[in-house]
Amino acid sequence: MNSTYLWTIMWQQTEVWRIIAALLSGIIVGAIYFQSLRWSVNRLHTFKHKWTVFGGVALLRIALFFGTMILVARKNIILIIVYLLAFFITKIIVMWREKKHLIIDKSRSDNAEN
């Protein structure tokens, strides 16, 4: 059995609603994942047990990522790829947005000093 035949079978078995669900889940989980990471880094100084809070939030993020992937993908490689692509594209967008805000905030603080 060649690999193109296997990909064809997997693609035919994947319903459109599952692809849409994987795409939306990847976007939603990516946004939650990186916003919770930002929250935990920004709020770390306010907690007494910093590493416990950071580790707990990290474990919750990992459980959210893999739990959602397992629920949505159901061992279908196409759905896993769609989920991962949506997740990482969301990551790139969030990082780009944060970098843009950092540059704007830095330029405002530089202008305020002058």
Short mmCIF file of C-alpha atoms in Angstrom, two decimals:
data_model
loop_
_atom_site.label_atom_id
_atom_site.label_comp_id
_atom_site.label_asym_id
_atom_site.label_seq_id
_atom_site.Cartn_x
_atom_site.Cartn_y
_atom_site.Cartn_z
CA MET A 1 0.00 0.00 0.00
CA ASN A 2 1.60 3.29 -1.02
CA SER A 3 1.41 6.46 1.01
CA THR A 4 -0.75 8.42 -1.46
CA TYR A 5 -3.43 5.76 -1.24
CA LEU A 6 -3.33 5.98 2.57
CA TRP A 7 -3.64 9.78 2.47
CA THR A 8 -6.57 9.48 0.06
CA ILE A 9 -8.38 7.07 2.37
CA MET A 10 -7.78 9.31 5.41
CA TRP A 11 -8.96 12.39 3.51
CA GLN A 12 -12.14 10.61 2.35
CA GLN A 13 -12.94 9.46 5.89
CA THR A 14 -12.63 12.96 7.31
CA GLU A 15 -15.91 14.82 7.39
CA VAL A 16 -15.89 18.56 6.66
CA TRP A 17 -17.36 19.42 10.07
CA ARG A 18 -14.40 17.67 11.76
CA ILE A 19 -11.94 19.75 9.74
CA ILE A 20 -13.79 22.92 10.71
CA ALA A 21 -13.90 21.77 14.34
CA ALA A 22 -10.14 21.08 14.31
CA LEU A 23 -9.46 24.49 12.77
CA LEU A 24 -11.65 26.37 15.24
CA SER A 25 -10.35 24.36 18.19
CA GLY A 26 -6.76 25.09 17.21
CA ILE A 27 -7.49 28.81 17.03
CA ILE A 28 -9.40 28.90 20.32
CA VAL A 29 -6.88 26.74 22.19
CA GLY A 30 -4.00 28.77 20.74
CA ALA A 31 -5.54 32.05 21.89
CA ILE A 32 -6.30 30.68 25.37
CA TYR A 33 -2.88 29.04 25.60
CA PHE A 34 -0.85 32.13 24.82
CA GLN A 35 -3.07 34.56 26.72
CA SER A 36 -2.79 32.35 29.84
CA LEU A 37 0.98 32.23 29.33
CA ARG A 38 1.04 36.02 29.13
CA TRP A 39 -1.16 36.25 32.23
CA SER A 40 1.05 33.91 34.25
CA VAL A 41 4.24 35.74 33.27
CA ASN A 42 2.75 39.18 33.99
CA ARG A 43 1.23 38.16 37.34
CA LEU A 44 4.10 36.02 38.62
CA HIS A 45 5.47 38.75 40.92
CA THR A 46 2.17 38.99 42.85
CA PHE A 47 2.15 35.38 44.07
CA LYS A 48 4.00 33.98 47.06
CA HIS A 49 4.69 30.59 45.46
CA LYS A 50 5.69 31.76 41.98
CA TRP A 51 6.96 28.48 40.56
CA THR A 52 3.96 26.54 41.83
CA VAL A 53 1.56 28.92 40.11
CA PHE A 54 3.62 29.02 36.91
CA GLY A 55 3.95 25.21 36.87
CA GLY A 56 0.24 24.72 37.57
CA VAL A 57 -0.79 27.07 34.78
CA ALA A 58 1.71 25.37 32.45
CA LEU A 59 0.25 21.94 33.25
CA LEU A 60 -3.26 23.26 32.58
CA ARG A 61 -2.11 24.67 29.22
CA ILE A 62 -0.51 21.36 28.23
CA ALA A 63 -3.63 19.41 29.29
CA LEU A 64 -5.82 21.83 27.31
CA PHE A 65 -3.62 21.49 24.21
CA PHE A 66 -3.35 17.70 24.15
CA GLY A 67 -6.83 17.03 25.54
CA THR A 68 -8.48 19.09 22.84
CA MET A 69 -6.27 17.55 20.16
CA ILE A 70 -7.21 14.03 21.27
CA LEU A 71 -10.92 14.87 21.41
CA VAL A 72 -11.01 16.55 18.02
CA ALA A 73 -8.51 14.53 16.00
CA ARG A 74 -9.52 10.97 16.90
CA LYS A 75 -6.24 9.54 15.54
CA ASN A 76 -6.74 11.11 12.11
CA ILE A 77 -3.47 12.63 10.92
CA ILE A 78 -5.24 15.19 8.71
CA LEU A 79 -7.18 16.58 11.67
CA ILE A 80 -4.03 16.63 13.80
CA ILE A 81 -2.23 18.61 11.09
CA VAL A 82 -5.14 21.08 10.75
CA TYR A 83 -5.28 21.53 14.55
CA LEU A 84 -1.51 22.06 14.84
CA LEU A 85 -1.42 24.49 11.91
CA ALA A 86 -4.27 26.54 13.38
CA PHE A 87 -2.57 26.50 16.79
CA PHE A 88 0.81 27.64 15.48
CA ILE A 89 -0.66 30.25 13.13
CA THR A 90 -2.49 31.65 16.13
CA LYS A 91 0.82 31.61 18.02
CA ILE A 92 2.49 33.61 15.26
CA ILE A 93 -0.36 36.15 15.20
CA VAL A 94 -0.31 36.56 19.00
CA MET A 95 3.48 36.94 19.04
CA TRP A 96 3.34 39.47 16.18
CA ARG A 97 0.64 41.44 18.02
CA GLU A 98 2.60 41.40 21.28
CA LYS A 99 5.79 42.47 19.51
CA LYS A 100 3.89 45.31 17.83
CA HIS A 101 2.52 46.45 21.21
CA LEU A 102 6.00 46.27 22.77
CA ILE A 103 7.44 48.45 20.01
CA ILE A 104 4.60 50.98 20.35
CA ASP A 105 4.91 51.04 24.17
CA LYS A 106 8.69 51.45 23.96
CA SER A 107 8.41 54.34 21.52
CA ARG A 108 5.83 56.02 23.77
CA SER A 109 8.08 55.66 26.81
CA ASP A 110 11.04 56.98 24.83
CA ASN A 111 8.99 60.00 23.72
CA ALA A 112 7.81 60.60 27.30
CA GLU A 113 11.41 60.69 28.54
CA ASN A 114 12.37 63.31 25.98
#
